[in-house]
Amino acid sequence: FHLDAPLESISGSGNDISGMVSFNIEKPEATTGGIILKSESLHVGNPVLKEHMHGKDWLNVKKFPDIKFSFTSLANIKKNKNTISGVANGKMTIRNVTIAMPISVTITYLEGLLEKRNRVPGDLLVVRSKFSVKRDDFNIQKGKSLEKVANDIEIILNLAGSAPKS
């Protein structure tokens, strides 16, 4: 993630991500799923900034441990061989505030390539997206500290999921 305010630029990452996607290359419009990011896994290089970000005035990771995105369909689909691009029609939940949010995604289906990555037969599904959320929309210090912490949070998502074959 990245925030760019007049006085400070903040970049970080999250690494405790789980989820499920139901995908059929022949019926991409029926794609559904969801992902959960453990908010406590969000990391920035500055330990003091991380402490503030996790604290009760900002993300409050103890009270709101999950950031969630769930989607019920794909729209505006474009298909190019094993890659689908479109808009995931879903809902984002941060700090127990849920907002309808269409997100542009690119999904690449890699049939039979799990074995090259994990030595287990199966398929891979790679999901990529770049989108923004506004912290004000999720009641994260609404209207405060905008000179240091931007309201717009740019999120870059790169996920790989597997479907092992038995």
C-alpha positions as a Python dict, from the first residue, in 0.01 Angstrom:
ca = {
    (1, 'F'): (0, 0, 0),
    (2, 'H'): (104, 360, -50),
    (3, 'L'): (-10, 698, 82),
    (4, 'D'): (131, 1024, -50),
    (5, 'A'): (53, 1329, 168),
    (6, 'P'): (213, 1675, 130),
    (7, 'L'): (458, 1620, 419),
    (8, 'E'): (504, 1243, 415),
    (9, 'S'): (496, 946, 183),
    (10, 'I'): (415, 613, 348),
    (11, 'S'): (459, 270, 191),
    (12, 'G'): (400, -68, 345),
    (13, 'S'): (277, -420, 293),
    (14, 'G'): (61, -691, 444),
    (15, 'N'): (143, -1059, 437),
    (16, 'D'): (-118, -1258, 630),
    (17, 'I'): (-372, -1306, 352),
    (18, 'S'): (-619, -1588, 306),
    (19, 'G'): (-921, -1644, 91),
    (20, 'M'): (-1108, -1846, -166),
    (21, 'V'): (-1197, -1781, -528),
    (22, 'S'): (-1436, -1991, -734),
    (23, 'F'): (-1322, -1959, -1096),
    (24, 'N'): (-1406, -2128, -1426),
    (25, 'I'): (-1213, -2008, -1732),
    (26, 'E'): (-1520, -2091, -1946),
    (27, 'K'): (-1758, -1884, -1727),
    (28, 'P'): (-1552, -1597, -1585),
    (29, 'E'): (-1864, -1386, -1517),
    (30, 'A'): (-1962, -1637, -1246),
    (31, 'T'): (-1636, -1585, -1056),
    (32, 'T'): (-1691, -1526, -684),
    (33, 'G'): (-1473, -1511, -380),
    (34, 'G'): (-1321, -1319, -99),
    (35, 'I'): (-994, -1237, 67),
    (36, 'I'): (-907, -1154, 426),
    (37, 'L'): (-601, -960, 533),
    (38, 'K'): (-508, -975, 899),
    (39, 'S'): (-469, -605, 980),
    (40, 'E'): (-196, -682, 1233),
    (41, 'S'): (22, -807, 944),
    (42, 'L'): (35, -458, 790),
    (43, 'H'): (393, -337, 808),
    (44, 'V'): (576, -10, 751),
    (45, 'G'): (950, 44, 795),
    (46, 'N'): (920, 288, 1086),
    (47, 'P'): (834, 101, 1412),
    (48, 'V'): (670, 408, 1572),
    (49, 'L'): (454, 466, 1264),
    (50, 'K'): (357, 98, 1265),
    (51, 'E'): (255, 123, 1631),
    (52, 'H'): (36, 425, 1554),
    (53, 'M'): (-115, 256, 1246),
    (54, 'H'): (-208, -53, 1451),
    (55, 'G'): (-333, 152, 1746),
    (56, 'K'): (-690, 221, 1854),
    (57, 'D'): (-703, 567, 1692),
    (58, 'W'): (-617, 434, 1345),
    (59, 'L'): (-678, 70, 1240),
    (60, 'N'): (-736, -63, 1593),
    (61, 'V'): (-611, -409, 1497),
    (62, 'K'): (-712, -563, 1830),
    (63, 'K'): (-1078, -466, 1786),
    (64, 'F'): (-1087, -502, 1405),
    (65, 'P'): (-846, -786, 1318),
    (66, 'D'): (-961, -838, 957),
    (67, 'I'): (-975, -632, 641),
    (68, 'K'): (-1208, -808, 396),
    (69, 'F'): (-1306, -791, 32),
    (70, 'S'): (-1577, -1022, -100),
    (71, 'F'): (-1716, -1023, -452),
    (72, 'T'): (-2011, -1188, -620),
    (73, 'S'): (-1936, -1150, -991),
    (74, 'L'): (-1706, -1019, -1262),
    (75, 'A'): (-1826, -764, -1517),
    (76, 'N'): (-1677, -589, -1823),
    (77, 'I'): (-1482, -905, -1899),
    (78, 'K'): (-1204, -919, -2154),
    (79, 'K'): (-1042, -1254, -2224),
    (80, 'N'): (-698, -1312, -2372),
    (81, 'K'): (-606, -1682, -2372),
    (82, 'N'): (-567, -1774, -2003),
    (83, 'T'): (-599, -1417, -1870),
    (84, 'I'): (-924, -1245, -1777),
    (85, 'S'): (-957, -878, -1694),
    (86, 'G'): (-1271, -722, -1556),
    (87, 'V'): (-1437, -558, -1260),
    (88, 'A'): (-1497, -754, -940),
    (89, 'N'): (-1829, -633, -798),
    (90, 'G'): (-1787, -656, -426),
    (91, 'K'): (-1772, -506, -81),
    (92, 'M'): (-1474, -387, 121),
    (93, 'T'): (-1484, -401, 501),
    (94, 'I'): (-1234, -207, 712),
    (95, 'R'): (-1290, -127, 1082),
    (96, 'N'): (-1633, -291, 1058),
    (97, 'V'): (-1744, -40, 791),
    (98, 'T'): (-1859, -209, 469),
    (99, 'I'): (-1873, -23, 139),
    (100, 'A'): (-1977, -147, -207),
    (101, 'M'): (-1664, -127, -417),
    (102, 'P'): (-1608, -236, -777),
    (103, 'I'): (-1240, -322, -827),
    (104, 'S'): (-1059, -377, -1157),
    (105, 'V'): (-879, -712, -1156),
    (106, 'T'): (-667, -926, -1383),
    (107, 'I'): (-689, -1301, -1328),
    (108, 'T'): (-446, -1543, -1488),
    (109, 'Y'): (-527, -1915, -1486),
    (110, 'L'): (-216, -2133, -1500),
    (111, 'E'): (-340, -2485, -1558),
    (112, 'G'): (-105, -2755, -1433),
    (113, 'L'): (168, -2513, -1319),
    (114, 'L'): (135, -2561, -942),
    (115, 'E'): (385, -2846, -967),
    (116, 'K'): (652, -2607, -1098),
    (117, 'R'): (603, -2388, -791),
    (118, 'N'): (526, -2633, -508),
    (119, 'R'): (603, -2981, -646),
    (120, 'V'): (236, -3074, -612),
    (121, 'P'): (12, -3142, -913),
    (122, 'G'): (-253, -2877, -968),
    (123, 'D'): (-340, -2534, -1101),
    (124, 'L'): (-250, -2178, -1006),
    (125, 'L'): (-468, -1869, -1015),
    (126, 'V'): (-292, -1532, -1004),
    (127, 'V'): (-500, -1226, -913),
    (128, 'R'): (-365, -875, -960),
    (129, 'S'): (-525, -538, -894),
    (130, 'K'): (-444, -176, -828),
    (131, 'F'): (-710, 41, -663),
    (132, 'S'): (-761, 309, -399),
    (133, 'V'): (-967, 344, -85),
    (134, 'K'): (-1031, 658, 118),
    (135, 'R'): (-957, 632, 488),
    (136, 'D'): (-1239, 882, 555),
    (137, 'D'): (-1488, 632, 406),
    (138, 'F'): (-1386, 379, 672),
    (139, 'N'): (-1377, 625, 965),
    (140, 'I'): (-999, 608, 1000),
    (141, 'Q'): (-913, 943, 1163),
    (142, 'K'): (-1161, 1112, 930),
    (143, 'G'): (-1031, 1451, 813),
    (144, 'K'): (-735, 1444, 1054),
    (145, 'S'): (-360, 1466, 990),
    (146, 'L'): (-411, 1499, 614),
    (147, 'E'): (-83, 1687, 576),
    (148, 'K'): (104, 1376, 701),
    (149, 'V'): (-130, 1085, 621),
    (150, 'A'): (-310, 1102, 287),
    (151, 'N'): (-680, 1026, 266),
    (152, 'D'): (-628, 816, -50),
    (153, 'I'): (-465, 480, 11),
    (154, 'E'): (-335, 314, -304),
    (155, 'I'): (-344, -64, -281),
    (156, 'I'): (-150, -295, -509),
    (157, 'L'): (-264, -655, -486),
    (158, 'N'): (-68, -953, -616),
    (159, 'L'): (-199, -1292, -504),
    (160, 'A'): (-139, -1648, -614),
    (161, 'G'): (-377, -1924, -515),
    (162, 'S'): (-356, -2295, -575),
    (163, 'A'): (-593, -2579, -654),
    (164, 'P'): (-405, -2904, -587),
    (165, 'K'): (-518, -3213, -776),
    (166, 'S'): (-546, -3540, -593),
}
